[in-house]
mmCIF file of C-alpha atoms in Angstrom:
data_model
loop_
_atom_site.group_PDB
_atom_site.id
_atom_site.type_symbol
_atom_site.label_atom_id
_atom_site.label_comp_id
_atom_site.label_asym_id
_atom_site.label_seq_id
_atom_site.Cartn_x
_atom_site.Cartn_y
_atom_site.Cartn_z
ATOM 1 C CA MET A 12 122.360 105.085 84.806
ATOM 2 C CA LYS A 13 125.318 103.263 86.215
ATOM 3 C CA ARG A 14 126.081 99.946 84.586
ATOM 4 C CA GLU A 15 125.854 98.236 87.997
ATOM 5 C CA VAL A 16 122.306 99.569 88.372
ATOM 6 C CA LEU A 17 121.259 98.019 85.040
ATOM 7 C CA HIS A 18 122.919 94.762 86.036
ATOM 8 C CA ALA A 19 121.152 94.729 89.425
ATOM 9 C CA ILE A 20 117.759 95.308 87.756
ATOM 10 C CA ASN A 21 118.310 92.485 85.280
ATOM 11 C CA ARG A 22 119.680 90.097 87.898
ATOM 12 C CA ALA A 23 116.611 90.648 90.093
ATOM 13 C CA ARG A 24 114.251 90.148 87.152
ATOM 14 C CA VAL A 25 115.954 86.927 86.071
ATOM 15 C CA ASN A 26 115.673 85.646 89.657
ATOM 16 C CA ARG A 27 111.977 86.649 89.920
ATOM 17 C CA LYS A 28 112.682 89.267 92.610
ATOM 18 C CA ALA A 29 110.950 92.635 92.685
ATOM 19 C CA VAL A 30 113.311 95.600 92.295
ATOM 20 C CA ALA A 31 112.897 99.391 92.198
ATOM 21 C CA THR A 32 115.109 102.260 91.084
ATOM 22 C CA LEU A 33 115.340 105.950 91.884
ATOM 23 C CA THR A 34 115.983 108.570 89.220
ATOM 24 C CA GLY A 35 117.173 111.691 91.048
ATOM 25 C CA PRO A 36 116.383 115.340 90.267
ATOM 26 C CA ALA A 37 119.457 115.479 87.984
ATOM 27 C CA GLY A 38 117.976 112.767 85.753
ATOM 28 C CA GLU A 39 120.369 109.972 86.687
ATOM 29 C CA THR A 40 119.038 106.571 87.745
ATOM 30 C CA ASP A 41 121.619 105.775 90.365
ATOM 31 C CA ARG A 42 119.972 103.824 93.183
ATOM 32 C CA VAL A 43 118.483 100.313 93.409
ATOM 33 C CA PHE A 44 116.120 99.077 96.132
ATOM 34 C CA HIS A 45 114.864 95.643 97.101
ATOM 35 C CA GLU A 46 111.520 94.960 98.767
ATOM 36 C CA ASN A 47 112.968 93.891 102.107
ATOM 37 C CA ASP A 48 115.375 96.817 102.464
ATOM 38 C CA LEU A 49 113.626 100.178 102.243
ATOM 39 C CA PRO A 50 114.745 103.566 103.611
ATOM 40 C CA ASP A 51 112.637 105.628 106.047
ATOM 41 C CA GLY A 52 110.605 108.685 105.140
ATOM 42 C CA PRO A 53 108.777 109.733 101.985
ATOM 43 C CA LEU A 54 111.147 107.794 99.729
ATOM 44 C CA GLY A 55 110.535 104.575 101.648
ATOM 45 C CA GLU A 56 106.780 105.151 101.478
ATOM 46 C CA ALA A 57 106.892 105.784 97.728
ATOM 47 C CA LEU A 58 108.988 102.647 97.221
ATOM 48 C CA ALA A 59 106.660 100.519 99.367
ATOM 49 C CA ARG A 60 103.678 101.784 97.364
ATOM 50 C CA ALA A 61 105.452 101.032 94.079
ATOM 51 C CA PHE A 62 106.292 97.478 95.189
ATOM 52 C CA ARG A 63 102.704 96.945 96.332
ATOM 53 C CA THR A 64 100.951 98.266 93.246
ATOM 54 C CA GLY A 65 103.560 97.640 90.578
ATOM 55 C CA LYS A 66 103.107 101.265 89.469
ATOM 56 C CA PRO A 67 106.048 103.646 89.020
ATOM 57 C CA GLY A 68 105.581 107.278 89.992
ATOM 58 C CA PRO A 69 107.034 110.590 91.156
ATOM 59 C CA VAL A 70 108.451 111.242 94.616
ATOM 60 C CA GLU A 71 109.344 114.583 96.182
ATOM 61 C CA LEU A 72 112.724 114.553 97.867
ATOM 62 C CA GLU A 73 114.457 117.403 99.721
ATOM 63 C CA SER A 74 116.784 117.691 96.740
ATOM 64 C CA GLY A 75 113.895 117.994 94.252
ATOM 65 C CA ASN A 76 111.483 115.919 92.193
ATOM 66 C CA ALA A 77 112.537 112.350 91.609
ATOM 67 C CA PHE A 78 111.071 109.249 89.971
ATOM 68 C CA VAL A 79 110.626 105.719 91.270
ATOM 69 C CA ASN A 80 110.466 102.898 88.737
ATOM 70 C CA VAL A 81 109.535 99.382 89.745
ATOM 71 C CA TYR A 82 109.982 96.005 88.099
ATOM 72 C CA LEU A 83 107.787 93.170 89.343
ATOM 73 C CA PRO A 84 108.317 89.636 88.059
ATOM 74 C CA PRO A 85 105.779 88.384 85.508
ATOM 75 C CA VAL A 86 102.771 86.689 87.061
ATOM 76 C CA ARG A 87 102.965 82.932 87.124
ATOM 77 C CA ILE A 88 100.088 80.539 87.722
ATOM 78 C CA VAL A 89 100.927 77.136 89.171
ATOM 79 C CA VAL A 90 98.101 74.639 88.739
ATOM 80 C CA ILE A 91 98.061 71.457 90.798
ATOM 81 C CA GLY A 92 96.161 68.825 88.857
ATOM 82 C CA ALA A 93 96.253 67.978 85.143
ATOM 83 C CA VAL A 94 92.462 67.872 85.122
ATOM 84 C CA HIS A 95 89.773 68.979 82.674
ATOM 85 C CA ILE A 96 89.594 72.509 84.188
ATOM 86 C CA SER A 97 93.378 72.879 83.758
ATOM 87 C CA GLN A 98 93.106 71.941 80.081
ATOM 88 C CA ALA A 99 90.778 74.920 79.603
ATOM 89 C CA LEU A 100 92.686 77.225 81.966
ATOM 90 C CA ALA A 101 96.065 76.782 80.220
ATOM 91 C CA PRO A 102 95.140 78.449 76.880
ATOM 92 C CA MET A 103 93.071 81.125 78.658
ATOM 93 C CA ALA A 104 96.028 82.070 80.875
ATOM 94 C CA ARG A 105 98.279 82.264 77.842
ATOM 95 C CA ILE A 106 95.878 84.685 76.123
ATOM 96 C CA ALA A 107 95.707 86.799 79.299
ATOM 97 C CA GLY A 108 99.525 86.993 79.281
ATOM 98 C CA TYR A 109 100.272 84.859 82.338
ATOM 99 C CA ASP A 110 102.874 82.081 82.554
ATOM 100 C CA LEU A 111 101.290 78.796 83.619
ATOM 101 C CA SER A 112 102.633 75.441 84.774
ATOM 102 C CA VAL A 113 100.685 72.293 85.564
ATOM 103 C CA ILE A 114 101.903 69.777 88.138
ATOM 104 C CA ASP A 115 100.336 66.350 88.653
ATOM 105 C CA PRO A 116 102.083 63.136 89.748
ATOM 106 C CA ARG A 117 99.355 61.001 88.176
ATOM 107 C CA THR A 118 100.852 60.083 84.832
ATOM 108 C CA ALA A 119 97.448 59.088 83.421
ATOM 109 C CA PHE A 120 96.387 62.743 83.760
ATOM 110 C CA ALA A 121 99.679 64.511 83.042
ATOM 111 C CA THR A 122 100.144 63.545 79.410
ATOM 112 C CA PRO A 123 101.519 65.766 76.641
ATOM 113 C CA GLU A 124 98.523 64.816 74.478
ATOM 114 C CA ARG A 125 96.164 66.422 76.975
ATOM 115 C CA PHE A 126 98.419 69.495 77.451
ATOM 116 C CA ASP A 127 99.952 70.356 74.123
ATOM 117 C CA GLY A 128 102.409 73.244 74.446
ATOM 118 C CA VAL A 129 101.903 73.592 78.211
ATOM 119 C CA ASP A 130 104.669 73.505 80.831
ATOM 120 C CA LEU A 131 103.612 70.181 82.372
ATOM 121 C CA ARG A 132 105.382 68.265 85.157
ATOM 122 C CA ALA A 133 104.329 64.671 85.917
ATOM 123 C CA ASP A 134 105.912 64.724 89.385
ATOM 124 C CA TRP A 135 104.907 65.324 92.982
ATOM 125 C CA PRO A 136 104.467 69.023 93.852
ATOM 126 C CA GLU A 137 107.008 68.528 96.680
ATOM 127 C CA ASP A 138 109.708 67.748 94.109
ATOM 128 C CA VAL A 139 108.754 70.309 91.475
ATOM 129 C CA LEU A 140 108.357 73.173 93.972
ATOM 130 C CA ALA A 141 111.682 72.369 95.652
ATOM 131 C CA GLU A 142 113.286 73.043 92.294
ATOM 132 C CA ARG A 143 111.198 76.075 91.431
ATOM 133 C CA PRO A 144 109.786 77.630 94.622
ATOM 134 C CA LEU A 145 106.553 79.581 94.857
ATOM 135 C CA ASP A 146 106.771 83.326 95.523
ATOM 136 C CA ALA A 147 104.622 86.425 96.113
ATOM 137 C CA HIS A 148 104.210 86.924 92.358
ATOM 138 C CA THR A 149 102.736 83.476 91.830
ATOM 139 C CA ALA A 150 99.118 82.275 91.992
ATOM 140 C CA LEU A 151 98.470 78.732 93.126
ATOM 141 C CA ALA A 152 95.334 76.842 92.100
ATOM 142 C CA ALA A 153 94.901 73.393 93.644
ATOM 143 C CA LEU A 154 92.477 71.433 91.487
ATOM 144 C CA THR A 155 92.895 67.723 92.280
ATOM 145 C CA HIS A 156 90.525 67.408 95.330
ATOM 146 C CA ASP A 157 93.106 64.955 96.651
ATOM 147 C CA PRO A 158 94.727 65.975 99.969
ATOM 148 C CA LYS A 159 97.772 63.819 99.208
ATOM 149 C CA ILE A 160 98.477 66.003 96.177
ATOM 150 C CA ASP A 161 96.904 69.388 97.076
ATOM 151 C CA ASP A 162 97.831 69.878 100.741
ATOM 152 C CA PHE A 163 101.585 70.357 100.377
ATOM 153 C CA PRO A 164 101.404 73.019 97.639
ATOM 154 C CA LEU A 165 98.563 74.833 99.470
ATOM 155 C CA SER A 166 100.662 74.973 102.608
ATOM 156 C CA ALA A 167 103.740 76.058 100.623
ATOM 157 C CA ALA A 168 101.701 78.781 98.882
ATOM 158 C CA LEU A 169 100.549 80.237 102.200
ATOM 159 C CA SER A 170 104.121 80.216 103.521
ATOM 160 C CA ALA A 171 105.501 81.814 100.347
ATOM 161 C CA GLY A 172 102.865 84.590 100.404
ATOM 162 C CA CYS A 173 101.478 83.733 96.951
ATOM 163 C CA PHE A 174 99.223 86.623 95.912
ATOM 164 C CA TYR A 175 96.471 84.094 95.196
ATOM 165 C CA VAL A 176 95.748 80.698 96.692
ATOM 166 C CA GLY A 177 92.681 78.801 95.539
ATOM 167 C CA ALA A 178 91.433 75.283 96.178
ATOM 168 C CA LEU A 179 88.774 73.306 94.378
ATOM 169 C CA GLY A 180 86.275 71.397 96.492
ATOM 170 C CA SER A 181 82.987 71.729 98.299
ATOM 171 C CA ARG A 182 82.573 73.709 101.514
ATOM 172 C CA LYS A 183 82.524 70.398 103.406
ATOM 173 C CA THR A 184 85.821 69.337 101.826
ATOM 174 C CA HIS A 185 87.253 72.727 102.723
ATOM 175 C CA VAL A 186 86.327 72.427 106.410
ATOM 176 C CA LYS A 187 88.458 69.276 106.609
ATOM 177 C CA ARG A 188 91.219 70.984 104.623
ATOM 178 C CA VAL A 189 91.257 73.884 107.085
ATOM 179 C CA GLU A 190 91.708 71.411 109.971
ATOM 180 C CA ARG A 191 94.675 69.784 108.222
ATOM 181 C CA LEU A 192 96.304 73.153 107.466
ATOM 182 C CA LEU A 193 95.826 74.259 111.105
ATOM 183 C CA ALA A 194 97.546 71.034 112.140
ATOM 184 C CA LEU A 195 100.433 71.963 109.826
ATOM 185 C CA GLY A 196 100.878 75.171 111.856
ATOM 186 C CA HIS A 197 99.092 77.733 109.660
ATOM 187 C CA THR A 198 97.046 80.429 111.398
ATOM 188 C CA GLU A 199 93.342 80.950 110.735
ATOM 189 C CA SER A 200 93.994 84.320 109.080
ATOM 190 C CA GLU A 201 96.523 82.727 106.723
ATOM 191 C CA ILE A 202 94.089 79.976 105.831
ATOM 192 C CA ALA A 203 91.325 82.536 105.284
ATOM 193 C CA ARG A 204 93.316 83.768 102.283
ATOM 194 C CA ILE A 205 92.441 80.571 100.407
ATOM 195 C CA SER A 206 89.735 81.102 97.832
ATOM 196 C CA ALA A 207 87.448 78.114 98.416
ATOM 197 C CA PRO A 208 85.308 77.080 96.694
ATOM 198 C CA ILE A 209 87.744 78.317 94.035
ATOM 199 C CA GLY A 210 86.863 81.001 91.495
ATOM 200 C CA LEU A 211 84.559 83.985 91.133
ATOM 201 C CA ASP A 212 80.921 83.247 91.884
ATOM 202 C CA ILE A 213 79.539 83.358 88.335
ATOM 203 C CA GLY A 214 77.546 80.142 88.520
ATOM 204 C CA ALA A 215 80.184 78.319 86.461
ATOM 205 C CA ALA A 216 79.114 74.747 85.638
ATOM 206 C CA THR A 217 81.387 73.301 82.932
ATOM 207 C CA PRO A 218 85.165 72.848 83.260
ATOM 208 C CA ALA A 219 85.767 75.743 80.823
ATOM 209 C CA GLU A 220 83.400 78.010 82.762
ATOM 210 C CA ILE A 221 85.127 77.123 86.018
ATOM 211 C CA ALA A 222 88.446 77.969 84.315
ATOM 212 C CA VAL A 223 87.036 81.428 83.472
ATOM 213 C CA ALA A 224 85.959 81.859 87.107
ATOM 214 C CA VAL A 225 89.419 80.830 88.358
ATOM 215 C CA LEU A 226 91.270 83.109 85.936
ATOM 216 C CA GLY A 227 88.957 86.020 86.824
ATOM 217 C CA ASP A 228 89.576 85.353 90.514
ATOM 218 C CA ILE A 229 93.349 85.395 89.922
ATOM 219 C CA ILE A 230 93.196 88.616 87.888
ATOM 220 C CA ALA A 231 91.081 90.316 90.593
ATOM 221 C CA ALA A 232 93.524 89.224 93.300
ATOM 222 C CA TYR A 233 96.493 90.466 91.272
ATOM 223 C CA ARG A 234 95.094 93.830 90.238
ATOM 224 C CA ARG A 235 93.746 94.603 93.713
ATOM 225 C CA ARG A 236 96.630 93.187 95.708
ATOM 226 C CA GLY A 237 97.735 95.391 98.536
ATOM 227 C CA LEU A 238 95.059 97.984 97.869
ATOM 228 C CA ALA A 239 92.656 96.660 100.494
ATOM 229 C CA SER A 240 95.279 95.365 102.924
ATOM 230 C CA PRO A 241 98.778 96.823 102.569
ATOM 231 C CA ALA A 242 100.388 93.711 104.026
ATOM 232 C CA GLY A 243 98.405 91.375 101.801
ATOM 233 C CA ASP A 244 101.109 90.703 99.270
ATOM 234 C CA GLY A 245 103.961 90.490 101.758
ATOM 235 C CA ALA A 246 105.496 87.431 103.343
ATOM 236 C CA MET B 27 113.336 86.639 80.965
ATOM 237 C CA GLN B 28 116.406 85.756 78.883
ATOM 238 C CA ASP B 29 114.409 87.353 76.101
ATOM 239 C CA VAL B 30 116.654 89.232 73.682
ATOM 240 C CA GLN B 31 113.638 91.417 72.846
ATOM 241 C CA ASP B 32 113.704 92.754 76.407
ATOM 242 C CA PRO B 33 115.174 96.284 76.259
ATOM 243 C CA LEU B 34 117.101 96.105 79.552
ATOM 244 C CA ILE B 35 118.589 92.683 78.775
ATOM 245 C CA ALA B 36 119.551 93.941 75.301
ATOM 246 C CA ALA B 37 121.158 97.042 76.831
ATOM 247 C CA GLU B 38 123.509 94.874 78.871
ATOM 248 C CA VAL B 39 124.458 92.842 75.807
ATOM 249 C CA TRP B 40 125.086 96.028 73.802
ATOM 250 C CA LEU B 41 127.244 97.519 76.568
ATOM 251 C CA ALA B 42 129.276 94.312 76.714
ATOM 252 C CA GLU B 43 129.874 94.701 72.964
ATOM 253 C CA GLY B 44 131.294 98.147 73.628
ATOM 254 C CA ARG B 45 128.403 100.139 72.180
ATOM 255 C CA GLY B 46 127.256 103.443 73.682
ATOM 256 C CA VAL B 47 123.724 103.026 75.016
ATOM 257 C CA ALA B 48 121.003 105.436 76.153
ATOM 258 C CA LEU B 49 117.920 104.562 78.146
ATOM 259 C CA ALA B 50 114.593 106.346 77.611
ATOM 260 C CA THR B 51 111.918 106.009 80.294
ATOM 261 C CA VAL B 52 108.327 107.289 80.276
ATOM 262 C CA ILE B 53 108.126 109.122 83.588
ATOM 263 C CA GLU B 54 104.808 110.912 83.289
ATOM 264 C CA THR B 55 101.700 110.702 81.107
ATOM 265 C CA TRP B 56 98.620 112.894 80.781
ATOM 266 C CA GLY B 57 95.416 111.889 79.068
ATOM 267 C CA SER B 58 95.476 108.927 76.764
ATOM 268 C CA ALA B 59 99.021 107.665 76.383
ATOM 269 C CA PRO B 60 99.978 104.533 74.479
ATOM 270 C CA ARG B 61 102.641 103.262 76.883
ATOM 271 C CA PRO B 62 102.428 103.406 80.677
ATOM 272 C CA VAL B 63 104.790 105.214 83.019
ATOM 273 C CA GLY B 64 107.968 103.171 83.507
ATOM 274 C CA SER B 65 108.133 101.898 79.908
ATOM 275 C CA HIS B 66 111.611 101.725 78.393
ATOM 276 C CA LEU B 67 113.273 102.214 75.040
ATOM 277 C CA VAL B 68 117.006 101.596 74.636
ATOM 278 C CA VAL B 69 119.065 103.104 71.846
ATOM 279 C CA ASP B 70 122.675 102.522 70.801
ATOM 280 C CA SER B 71 125.014 105.066 69.232
ATOM 281 C CA ASP B 72 124.151 103.803 65.728
ATOM 282 C CA GLY B 73 120.444 104.374 66.270
ATOM 283 C CA ASN B 74 119.513 100.717 66.793
ATOM 284 C CA PHE B 75 116.689 100.585 69.294
ATOM 285 C CA LEU B 76 114.452 98.208 71.217
ATOM 286 C CA GLY B 77 111.312 98.812 73.254
ATOM 287 C CA SER B 78 108.906 101.737 73.010
ATOM 288 C CA VAL B 79 107.795 104.892 74.796
ATOM 289 C CA SER B 80 104.751 105.515 72.583
ATOM 290 C CA GLY B 81 102.923 103.660 69.867
ATOM 291 C CA GLY B 82 105.626 104.636 67.402
ATOM 292 C CA CYS B 83 104.699 108.343 67.289
ATOM 293 C CA VAL B 84 107.731 109.889 68.962
ATOM 294 C CA GLU B 85 110.358 107.144 68.874
ATOM 295 C CA GLY B 86 112.139 108.835 65.971
ATOM 296 C CA ALA B 87 112.674 112.017 67.960
ATOM 297 C CA VAL B 88 113.781 110.093 71.051
ATOM 298 C CA ILE B 89 116.385 108.202 69.011
ATOM 299 C CA THR B 90 117.759 111.468 67.579
ATOM 300 C CA GLU B 91 118.025 112.977 71.051
ATOM 301 C CA ALA B 92 119.581 109.765 72.356
ATOM 302 C CA ALA B 93 122.597 110.141 70.079
ATOM 303 C CA GLU B 94 123.286 113.535 71.684
ATOM 304 C CA VAL B 95 122.801 112.156 75.193
ATOM 305 C CA ILE B 96 125.238 109.312 74.466
ATOM 306 C CA ALA B 97 127.794 111.830 73.174
ATOM 307 C CA SER B 98 127.335 114.482 75.883
ATOM 308 C CA ARG B 99 126.661 112.119 78.837
ATOM 309 C CA GLU B 100 124.112 114.681 80.025
ATOM 310 C CA PRO B 101 120.635 113.383 80.908
ATOM 311 C CA ARG B 102 117.705 115.082 79.178
ATOM 312 C CA MET B 103 113.993 115.464 79.719
ATOM 313 C CA LEU B 104 111.729 115.374 76.648
ATOM 314 C CA GLU B 105 108.072 116.237 76.472
ATOM 315 C CA PHE B 106 105.695 115.301 73.674
ATOM 316 C CA GLY B 107 102.066 116.121 73.043
ATOM 317 C CA VAL B 108 99.735 117.496 70.392
ATOM 318 C CA ALA B 109 98.784 120.424 72.566
ATOM 319 C CA ASP B 110 102.388 121.475 72.995
ATOM 320 C CA GLU B 111 103.840 122.680 69.707
ATOM 321 C CA THR B 112 106.539 124.844 71.228
ATOM 322 C CA ALA B 113 109.457 122.500 71.580
ATOM 323 C CA TRP B 114 109.103 119.327 69.569
ATOM 324 C CA ARG B 115 108.455 118.600 65.945
ATOM 325 C CA VAL B 116 106.520 115.376 66.554
ATOM 326 C CA GLY B 117 103.438 114.725 68.587
ATOM 327 C CA LEU B 118 101.068 112.082 69.783
ATOM 328 C CA SER B 119 98.068 111.659 67.519
ATOM 329 C CA CYS B 120 96.100 110.140 70.398
ATOM 330 C CA GLY B 121 95.937 113.534 72.088
ATOM 331 C CA GLY B 122 97.897 112.547 75.158
ATOM 332 C CA ARG B 123 101.113 113.992 76.487
ATOM 333 C CA ILE B 124 104.160 112.153 77.763
ATOM 334 C CA ARG B 125 107.389 113.049 79.497
ATOM 335 C CA VAL B 126 110.415 110.926 78.645
ATOM 336 C CA GLN B 127 113.665 110.917 80.542
ATOM 337 C CA LEU B 128 116.824 110.081 78.589
ATOM 338 C CA GLU B 129 120.102 109.071 80.160
ATOM 339 C CA ARG B 130 123.286 107.387 79.056
ATOM 340 C CA ILE B 131 123.950 103.965 80.577
ATOM 341 C CA GLY B 132 127.403 103.331 81.940
ATOM 342 C CA GLY B 133 128.435 106.923 82.684
#
């Protein structure tokens, strides 16, 4: 492996960009690929599949058998709302191995006492997300019910192609939310990606149970991404 | 991601310190295998290593081979498994088989 190849892999990973490599028939890993710049033919198809599924695998080239490795950024969950559900979701996400941040401008909710050891930002989502943008490897869960707080990050999540976008609220609340997102220029098919009411339908009643439903929903979306609809995890 | 326990980040640090470094990658598994395809182990010329290609069953053999790959600059393909006693002195107790590709980093 060339030193530049190693450097390119690490640089992409540090910047939360997906990256893939090709190990040729001679056993040298000498090529690096990014998601938005794929070659044609069987190699391009193998790379696209690897980016979609996160799974490395073999590829047959004219020159012989080769190997595609792929490095996807770690999954991150961004929660809007320092609410009771988020207090339960934060430790569950940690156990499941996902990074999690909580954003809520309401300083009465976003207190370190309520979120010990959690990456918590008591600022408006507009400001926090400008600093640390959403991406395709991030799940967004909007849990405040408040359009003033939830709408911007929901819209940003659809634009960024977050692999999961969920919003808490009744079906009635969601109908109004859909109207506002249409007015912001999102298409109906984009908006249909929002999981609302949020979470798997397991009859969850308590905040902790709803947190289980939300985490399960996120895991299902992540593990099945791109398998049903190949473009699902794209831009 | 600035994790010093990350094998690929460590490899860059080791190279910058002037050490010879080899990269081992699991490229194929059959049956039950402890580490998935794509997993990395990095080894320096003194036998220091980080990461894993199995649950600790074959790392010793990979590290030994790595020293030769660092010296020769020739990539190598290793195969381990309990069913295959022909080539390697160690095996996987879980009953799986793995193929590990070894290459020197930095030519």
